[in-house]
Short mmCIF file of C-alpha atoms and ligand atoms in Angstrom, two decimals:
data_model
loop_
_atom_site.label_atom_id
_atom_site.label_comp_id
_atom_site.label_asym_id
_atom_site.label_seq_id
_atom_site.Cartn_x
_atom_site.Cartn_y
_atom_site.Cartn_z
CA MET A 565 35.31 -12.13 -24.47
CA SER A 566 37.95 -11.99 -21.78
CA ASN A 567 37.21 -13.70 -18.50
CA THR A 568 40.30 -12.51 -16.68
CA PHE A 569 39.77 -11.74 -13.08
CA GLN A 570 42.22 -9.65 -11.13
CA ILE A 571 42.59 -7.79 -7.87
CA SER A 572 44.83 -4.94 -6.76
CA ILE A 573 45.89 -4.43 -3.17
CA THR A 574 48.13 -1.98 -1.36
CA ARG A 575 51.68 -3.34 -1.38
CA PRO A 576 51.75 -6.03 1.35
CA ASP A 577 54.36 -6.75 4.05
CA ASP A 578 55.82 -9.96 5.43
CA TRP A 579 55.92 -9.54 9.19
CA HIS A 580 57.86 -12.78 9.81
CA VAL A 581 60.51 -14.13 7.46
CA HIS A 582 63.93 -15.79 7.68
CA LEU A 583 66.26 -13.97 5.31
CA ARG A 584 69.30 -15.82 6.71
CA GLU A 585 72.86 -14.68 6.10
CA ASN A 586 75.70 -14.83 3.53
CA LYS A 587 75.04 -16.94 0.39
CA MET A 588 71.56 -17.95 1.51
CA LEU A 589 70.62 -14.30 2.12
CA GLU A 590 71.80 -13.35 -1.36
CA THR A 591 69.62 -16.10 -2.84
CA VAL A 592 66.42 -15.59 -0.88
CA TYR A 593 66.44 -11.79 -0.60
CA LYS A 594 65.16 -11.47 -4.17
CA ASP A 595 62.10 -13.63 -3.53
CA SER A 596 61.14 -11.72 -0.38
CA SER A 597 61.55 -8.28 -1.90
CA ARG A 598 59.62 -9.28 -5.04
CA VAL A 599 56.24 -8.04 -3.79
CA PHE A 600 56.58 -7.15 -0.13
CA GLY A 601 57.35 -3.57 0.90
CA ARG A 602 58.73 -4.39 4.33
CA CYS A 603 59.59 -7.38 6.42
CA ILE A 604 60.67 -8.43 9.87
CA ALA A 605 63.75 -10.61 9.38
CA MET A 606 64.16 -13.13 12.16
CA PRO A 607 67.34 -12.94 14.28
CA ASN A 608 68.01 -16.69 14.68
CA LEU A 609 71.11 -16.57 12.49
CA LYS A 610 74.09 -18.86 13.02
CA VAL A 611 75.49 -16.00 15.05
CA PRO A 612 72.18 -14.84 16.51
CA ILE A 613 71.41 -11.13 16.66
CA THR A 614 71.74 -10.70 20.41
CA ASN A 615 73.33 -7.25 20.49
CA SER A 616 73.27 -4.02 18.54
CA ARG A 617 76.68 -4.56 16.93
CA VAL A 618 75.54 -7.76 15.26
CA ALA A 619 72.25 -6.10 14.24
CA ILE A 620 74.07 -3.21 12.57
CA GLU A 621 76.44 -5.62 10.77
CA TYR A 622 73.52 -7.67 9.51
CA LYS A 623 71.68 -4.63 8.19
CA LYS A 624 74.85 -3.57 6.37
CA GLN A 625 74.98 -7.01 4.74
CA ILE A 626 71.39 -6.53 3.60
CA LEU A 627 72.00 -3.03 2.25
CA LEU A 628 74.71 -4.37 -0.05
CA LEU A 629 72.15 -6.40 -1.97
CA SER A 630 70.73 -4.85 -5.07
CA GLN A 631 67.28 -3.55 -4.45
CA PRO A 632 65.03 -3.41 -7.48
CA GLN A 633 62.61 -1.48 -5.33
CA LYS A 634 62.46 -0.18 -1.83
CA PHE A 635 62.39 -3.07 0.63
CA GLU A 636 62.68 -2.21 4.26
CA VAL A 637 64.03 -4.83 6.65
CA TYR A 638 63.42 -4.66 10.40
CA VAL A 639 65.36 -6.87 12.79
CA PRO A 640 64.31 -7.77 16.34
CA CYS A 641 66.82 -8.56 19.07
CA TYR A 642 67.19 -12.24 19.98
CA LEU A 643 66.54 -12.41 23.72
CA THR A 644 68.85 -14.47 25.93
CA ASP A 645 69.12 -15.27 29.63
CA GLU A 646 72.29 -13.25 30.03
CA MET A 647 71.66 -10.30 27.79
CA ASP A 648 73.40 -6.95 28.05
CA LEU A 649 70.52 -4.69 29.08
CA GLU A 650 72.44 -1.49 28.56
CA ASP A 651 73.14 -2.39 24.96
CA PHE A 652 69.55 -3.58 24.54
CA LEU A 653 68.21 -0.23 25.73
CA ILE A 654 70.49 1.63 23.30
CA GLY A 655 69.41 -0.68 20.48
CA ILE A 656 65.73 -0.15 21.19
CA LYS A 657 66.05 3.63 21.60
CA ASN A 658 68.06 3.99 18.38
CA LYS A 659 65.85 1.52 16.51
CA TYR A 660 68.72 -0.83 15.67
CA PHE A 661 66.19 -3.39 16.89
CA PHE A 662 62.56 -3.67 15.92
CA GLY A 663 61.47 -4.90 19.34
CA ALA A 664 62.68 -8.32 20.42
CA LYS A 665 62.12 -11.98 19.67
CA LEU A 666 61.61 -14.59 22.35
CA TYR A 667 62.74 -18.11 21.45
CA PRO A 668 62.17 -20.43 24.37
CA THR A 669 65.29 -22.55 24.34
CA ASN A 670 65.52 -25.52 21.94
CA THR A 671 62.17 -25.02 20.27
CA THR A 672 63.39 -24.54 16.70
CA THR A 673 66.33 -23.73 14.39
CA ASN A 674 69.17 -21.93 16.21
CA SER A 675 67.21 -21.53 19.42
CA ALA A 676 69.87 -23.11 21.62
CA TYR A 677 70.79 -19.65 22.97
CA GLY A 678 67.14 -18.94 23.72
CA VAL A 679 65.47 -18.27 27.02
CA THR A 680 65.42 -21.04 29.64
CA LYS A 681 63.12 -19.36 32.12
CA ILE A 682 60.72 -16.57 31.29
CA GLU A 683 61.50 -14.54 34.42
CA LYS A 684 65.08 -14.07 33.20
CA ILE A 685 63.92 -11.66 30.50
CA PHE A 686 61.50 -9.60 32.59
CA PRO A 687 63.96 -6.65 32.78
CA ALA A 688 64.15 -6.66 28.95
CA LEU A 689 60.36 -6.83 28.69
CA GLU A 690 60.10 -3.80 30.93
CA ILE A 691 62.32 -1.89 28.49
CA LEU A 692 60.14 -2.99 25.58
CA GLU A 693 56.97 -1.95 27.36
CA ASN A 694 58.38 1.45 28.35
CA HIS A 695 59.40 2.16 24.76
CA ASN A 696 56.27 0.78 23.12
CA ALA A 697 58.42 -1.76 21.26
CA PRO A 698 56.90 -5.16 20.42
CA LEU A 699 57.70 -8.57 21.82
CA LEU A 700 57.55 -11.23 19.10
CA ILE A 701 57.18 -14.75 20.41
CA HIS A 702 57.90 -18.25 19.21
CA GLY A 703 55.09 -19.55 21.38
CA GLU A 704 56.14 -23.06 22.25
CA ARG A 705 57.73 -24.79 25.19
CA THR A 706 59.39 -28.17 24.88
CA GLY A 707 59.79 -30.81 27.57
CA ASP A 708 59.75 -34.59 27.95
CA ALA A 709 56.18 -34.54 29.18
CA ILE A 710 54.87 -32.09 26.56
CA ASP A 711 53.31 -33.57 23.44
CA ILE A 712 54.72 -31.95 20.28
CA PHE A 713 51.16 -30.97 19.23
CA ASP A 714 50.50 -29.28 22.60
CA ARG A 715 53.61 -27.12 22.80
CA GLU A 716 51.78 -23.94 21.81
CA LYS A 717 48.95 -24.47 24.29
CA TYR A 718 51.44 -25.29 27.02
CA PHE A 719 53.41 -22.12 26.35
CA ILE A 720 50.26 -19.98 26.36
CA ASP A 721 48.96 -21.43 29.61
CA THR A 722 52.20 -21.41 31.57
CA GLU A 723 54.24 -18.52 30.15
CA LEU A 724 52.31 -16.19 27.85
CA LYS A 725 49.63 -15.62 30.47
CA LYS A 726 52.35 -14.71 32.98
CA ILE A 727 53.87 -12.17 30.57
CA ILE A 728 50.49 -10.64 29.78
CA ASN A 729 49.62 -10.30 33.47
CA LYS A 730 52.88 -8.67 34.39
CA PHE A 731 53.27 -6.38 31.37
CA GLN A 732 49.76 -5.21 30.66
CA ASN A 733 50.71 -2.59 28.07
CA LEU A 734 53.34 -4.61 26.24
CA LYS A 735 52.63 -5.19 22.55
CA ILE A 736 52.85 -8.93 21.93
CA VAL A 737 52.73 -10.94 18.71
CA LEU A 738 52.26 -14.68 18.91
CA GLU A 739 54.19 -15.61 15.78
CA HIS A 740 52.97 -18.32 13.39
CA VAL A 741 49.91 -19.15 15.49
CA SER A 742 49.25 -22.80 14.72
CA SER A 743 46.32 -24.05 16.77
CA ALA A 744 42.64 -23.32 17.29
CA TYR A 745 43.49 -22.82 20.96
CA GLY A 746 46.11 -20.20 20.13
CA ALA A 747 43.92 -18.37 17.62
CA GLU A 748 40.98 -18.19 20.05
CA PHE A 749 43.33 -16.96 22.78
CA ILE A 750 44.52 -14.11 20.56
CA ALA A 751 41.05 -13.23 19.32
CA ASP A 752 39.74 -13.02 22.89
CA GLY A 753 42.70 -10.95 24.14
CA LYS A 754 43.21 -7.21 24.43
CA ASP A 755 44.17 -5.05 21.44
CA ASN A 756 47.87 -5.17 22.31
CA LEU A 757 47.91 -8.90 21.54
CA ALA A 758 48.07 -10.09 17.91
CA ALA A 759 49.32 -12.99 15.78
CA THR A 760 50.95 -13.67 12.45
CA VAL A 761 49.59 -16.54 10.34
CA THR A 762 51.68 -18.52 7.87
CA LEU A 763 50.57 -20.08 4.61
CA HIS A 764 51.47 -23.56 5.66
CA HIS A 765 49.35 -23.44 8.81
CA LEU A 766 46.45 -22.40 6.57
CA MET A 767 47.11 -25.17 4.03
CA LEU A 768 48.56 -28.27 5.68
CA THR A 769 47.54 -30.68 8.40
CA LYS A 770 49.61 -33.28 10.19
CA GLU A 771 48.63 -35.88 7.55
CA ASP A 772 50.63 -33.82 5.03
CA VAL A 773 53.72 -34.26 7.20
CA PHE A 774 53.42 -37.73 8.68
CA ASN A 775 51.25 -39.90 6.40
CA GLY A 776 53.17 -42.45 4.36
CA GLY A 777 56.53 -41.56 5.96
CA ILE A 778 57.63 -38.14 7.04
CA ASN A 779 57.65 -35.43 4.39
CA PRO A 780 60.61 -33.25 5.46
CA HIS A 781 59.50 -30.38 3.22
CA HIS A 782 56.32 -29.96 5.24
CA PHE A 783 58.09 -30.23 8.56
CA CYS A 784 58.21 -26.96 10.46
CA MET A 785 57.90 -25.51 13.94
CA PRO A 786 55.30 -25.19 15.27
CA VAL A 787 54.30 -28.40 13.56
CA VAL A 788 51.07 -28.17 11.52
CA LYS A 789 48.07 -29.61 13.31
CA ASN A 790 44.52 -30.92 12.71
CA LYS A 791 41.76 -30.04 10.26
CA GLU A 792 39.86 -28.28 13.02
CA ASP A 793 42.88 -26.10 13.82
CA LEU A 794 43.27 -25.22 10.15
CA LYS A 795 39.59 -24.32 9.93
CA ILE A 796 39.75 -21.95 12.90
CA LEU A 797 42.99 -20.35 11.69
CA ARG A 798 41.36 -19.74 8.31
CA LYS A 799 38.30 -18.30 9.99
CA TYR A 800 40.32 -15.63 11.81
CA ALA A 801 42.84 -14.84 9.08
CA CYS A 802 40.23 -14.56 6.34
CA SER A 803 37.63 -12.62 8.31
CA GLY A 804 39.78 -9.47 8.26
CA ASN A 805 40.06 -9.55 12.08
CA SER A 806 42.58 -6.80 12.88
CA LYS A 807 44.58 -9.02 15.29
CA PHE A 808 45.74 -11.40 12.57
CA PHE A 809 48.23 -10.50 9.85
CA LEU A 810 50.57 -11.90 7.25
CA GLY A 811 53.85 -13.50 8.32
CA THR A 812 55.04 -16.26 6.01
CA ASP A 813 57.70 -17.73 8.32
CA SER A 814 59.39 -18.58 5.04
CA ALA A 815 62.43 -20.45 6.36
CA PRO A 816 64.86 -21.78 3.75
CA HIS A 817 67.29 -24.61 4.39
CA PRO A 818 69.63 -26.24 1.88
CA ILE A 819 67.88 -29.30 0.49
CA THR A 820 70.63 -31.50 1.92
CA ASP A 821 69.70 -30.37 5.44
CA LYS A 822 66.00 -30.87 4.84
CA GLU A 823 66.50 -34.39 3.54
CA ASN A 824 68.95 -35.49 6.22
CA VAL A 825 66.80 -38.10 7.98
CA ASP A 826 68.91 -38.03 11.14
CA ASP A 827 68.30 -34.34 11.72
CA ILE A 828 65.56 -32.82 9.56
CA LYS A 829 65.68 -29.05 9.87
CA PRO A 830 62.25 -27.48 10.42
CA GLY A 831 61.23 -24.80 7.94
CA ILE A 832 59.24 -24.26 4.74
CA TYR A 833 60.38 -21.96 1.96
CA SER A 834 57.32 -20.12 0.68
CA SER A 835 58.54 -16.66 -0.37
CA PRO A 836 58.42 -17.38 -4.14
CA VAL A 837 54.66 -18.07 -4.00
CA ALA A 838 53.52 -16.41 -0.80
CA ILE A 839 51.07 -13.72 -1.82
CA GLU A 840 49.75 -15.93 -4.62
CA LEU A 841 48.87 -18.75 -2.20
CA TYR A 842 47.35 -16.42 0.37
CA ALA A 843 45.12 -15.15 -2.48
CA SER A 844 44.05 -18.74 -3.22
CA ILE A 845 43.19 -19.35 0.42
CA PHE A 846 41.16 -16.15 0.72
CA GLU A 847 39.39 -17.04 -2.53
CA GLU A 848 38.56 -20.53 -1.23
CA GLU A 849 37.13 -18.91 1.89
CA ARG A 850 35.16 -16.43 -0.26
CA SER A 851 36.98 -13.60 1.47
CA LEU A 852 39.13 -12.02 -1.22
CA GLU A 853 37.84 -8.63 -0.12
CA ASN A 854 39.71 -9.13 3.19
CA LEU A 855 43.10 -10.06 1.71
CA GLU A 856 44.28 -6.45 1.75
CA LYS A 857 43.47 -6.04 5.45
CA PHE A 858 45.39 -9.20 6.32
CA ALA A 859 48.34 -8.57 4.02
CA SER A 860 48.69 -4.78 3.92
CA PHE A 861 46.81 -3.05 6.74
CA ASN A 862 46.48 -5.05 9.98
CA GLY A 863 50.23 -5.40 10.62
CA SER A 864 50.92 -1.73 9.82
CA ASN A 865 48.16 -0.68 12.18
CA PHE A 866 49.42 -2.92 14.97
CA TYR A 867 52.99 -1.62 14.62
CA ASN A 868 51.87 2.01 14.14
CA LEU A 869 53.47 2.23 10.72
CA PRO A 870 52.08 3.90 7.60
CA TYR A 871 50.71 1.74 4.78
CA ASN A 872 53.06 1.11 1.87
CA ASP A 873 52.87 3.29 -1.21
CA GLY A 874 51.72 1.69 -4.40
CA LYS A 875 49.80 -1.43 -5.25
CA ILE A 876 50.34 -4.89 -6.59
CA THR A 877 48.00 -6.70 -8.93
CA LEU A 878 47.20 -10.40 -8.92
CA ARG A 879 45.44 -12.14 -11.78
CA LYS A 880 43.59 -15.44 -11.75
CA GLU A 881 45.99 -17.28 -14.08
CA GLU A 882 47.63 -20.66 -13.71
CA TRP A 883 51.39 -21.11 -13.74
CA ILE A 884 53.81 -23.76 -12.51
CA ASN A 885 55.93 -22.93 -9.53
CA PRO A 886 59.53 -24.10 -10.15
CA GLU A 887 60.50 -27.00 -7.93
CA PHE A 888 63.65 -25.38 -6.57
CA THR A 889 65.24 -22.04 -5.90
CA SER A 890 68.84 -22.64 -6.79
CA ASN A 891 72.15 -21.31 -7.99
CA LYS A 892 75.70 -22.58 -7.81
CA ASP A 893 75.85 -22.15 -4.03
CA VAL A 894 72.41 -23.03 -2.74
CA LYS A 895 69.56 -25.38 -3.59
CA ILE A 896 66.25 -24.98 -1.76
CA LYS A 897 63.00 -26.88 -2.27
CA ASN A 898 60.14 -24.44 -2.86
CA PHE A 899 56.85 -24.86 -1.02
CA MET A 900 54.41 -26.26 -3.61
CA GLY A 901 57.39 -26.63 -5.94
CA GLY A 902 56.48 -28.17 -9.30
CA GLN A 903 52.77 -27.54 -8.67
CA LYS A 904 50.10 -25.42 -10.30
CA ILE A 905 49.51 -22.04 -8.70
CA LYS A 906 46.20 -20.35 -9.44
CA TRP A 907 47.10 -16.70 -8.95
CA LYS A 908 49.87 -14.75 -10.58
CA VAL A 909 51.41 -11.39 -9.71
CA VAL A 910 51.08 -9.32 -12.88
CA SER A 911 52.22 -5.98 -11.58
CA ASN A 912 54.40 -5.19 -8.64
O1 DOR B 1392 59.98 -24.18 11.02
C1 DOR B 1392 60.63 -23.24 11.46
N1 DOR B 1392 61.81 -22.89 10.93
N2 DOR B 1392 60.15 -22.59 12.51
C2 DOR B 1392 60.86 -21.65 13.14
O2 DOR B 1392 60.39 -21.11 14.11
C3 DOR B 1392 62.24 -21.31 12.70
C4 DOR B 1392 62.45 -21.68 11.31
C5 DOR B 1392 63.91 -21.66 10.89
O3 DOR B 1392 64.61 -20.73 11.26
O4 DOR B 1392 64.32 -22.58 10.19
ZN1 ZN B 1393 60.17 -18.17 12.01
#
């Protein structure tokens, strides 16, 4: 008798991923387009996507890649203090940009050009609000007096609340929500406020990063937090709550950069096992029936986009995730590389 157990869900999307550029893009594109129908590719490239010319160039680079199936890539504009508002308006109107991304300055990889003072981008936020285009936020603020584990809370209390008060109809996504405080804030907010949730914030706690010496492969921004935070994040993601949806924040770095102890780059590469691990988490939380809402419906609804055509099927079947994604140009350590994965994509 067969005891296989499988589920089919509408093709999911990844609403927050780092596809990178050049050789890295060529390598990681395949993993992202494997099961996801669409993605939002983050604009924090080496030359950040701060104007429509760079956005158009980047999309051309993406279109050159072979596409085994339709994979749509949306790119938000990287907001800066001194942005060209005329160009921004054109980019939003013509949909060169999928909304905009706020990186408070020096909070993560390539955020040096980010925003120093929230008021500087108010004119851009007005444009977003008037065109019903979303603001995606890296919700942290750094500072000498701000504990690394409190950066998200600090940002919410001092800056996000200001934005929400001033732009009451602006669609806002708190990306990679990482704390119980952040998740509760989103859940209690109005319908135009939502959050993406990564795998690693649903799987790791600070012990996985800092116990027994730092593990660079679990180091990311926002840094993973406590068991209680993980529990609350799981509660909201797995309950099917429409304000929470899938965004892996899969962020590849060459292994040499990750293991450089003087300057460990934050980021976890999870695309090769993303939907499989989300399935494991939802199973652990006895919520498999809500996986489709989280992965395929909630984000589409929030962004007013249709659901993807077609389905993917996952089977309860063990396999070993390769340790690395590599070719002659790039070597990346995979999240959960070398480990047993409990779910397998059997049709995509
Ligand atoms: O850990 C992270 N890595 N968090 C981010 O917000 C950016 C990302 C990257 O680009 O490497
Ligand atoms: Zn990210």
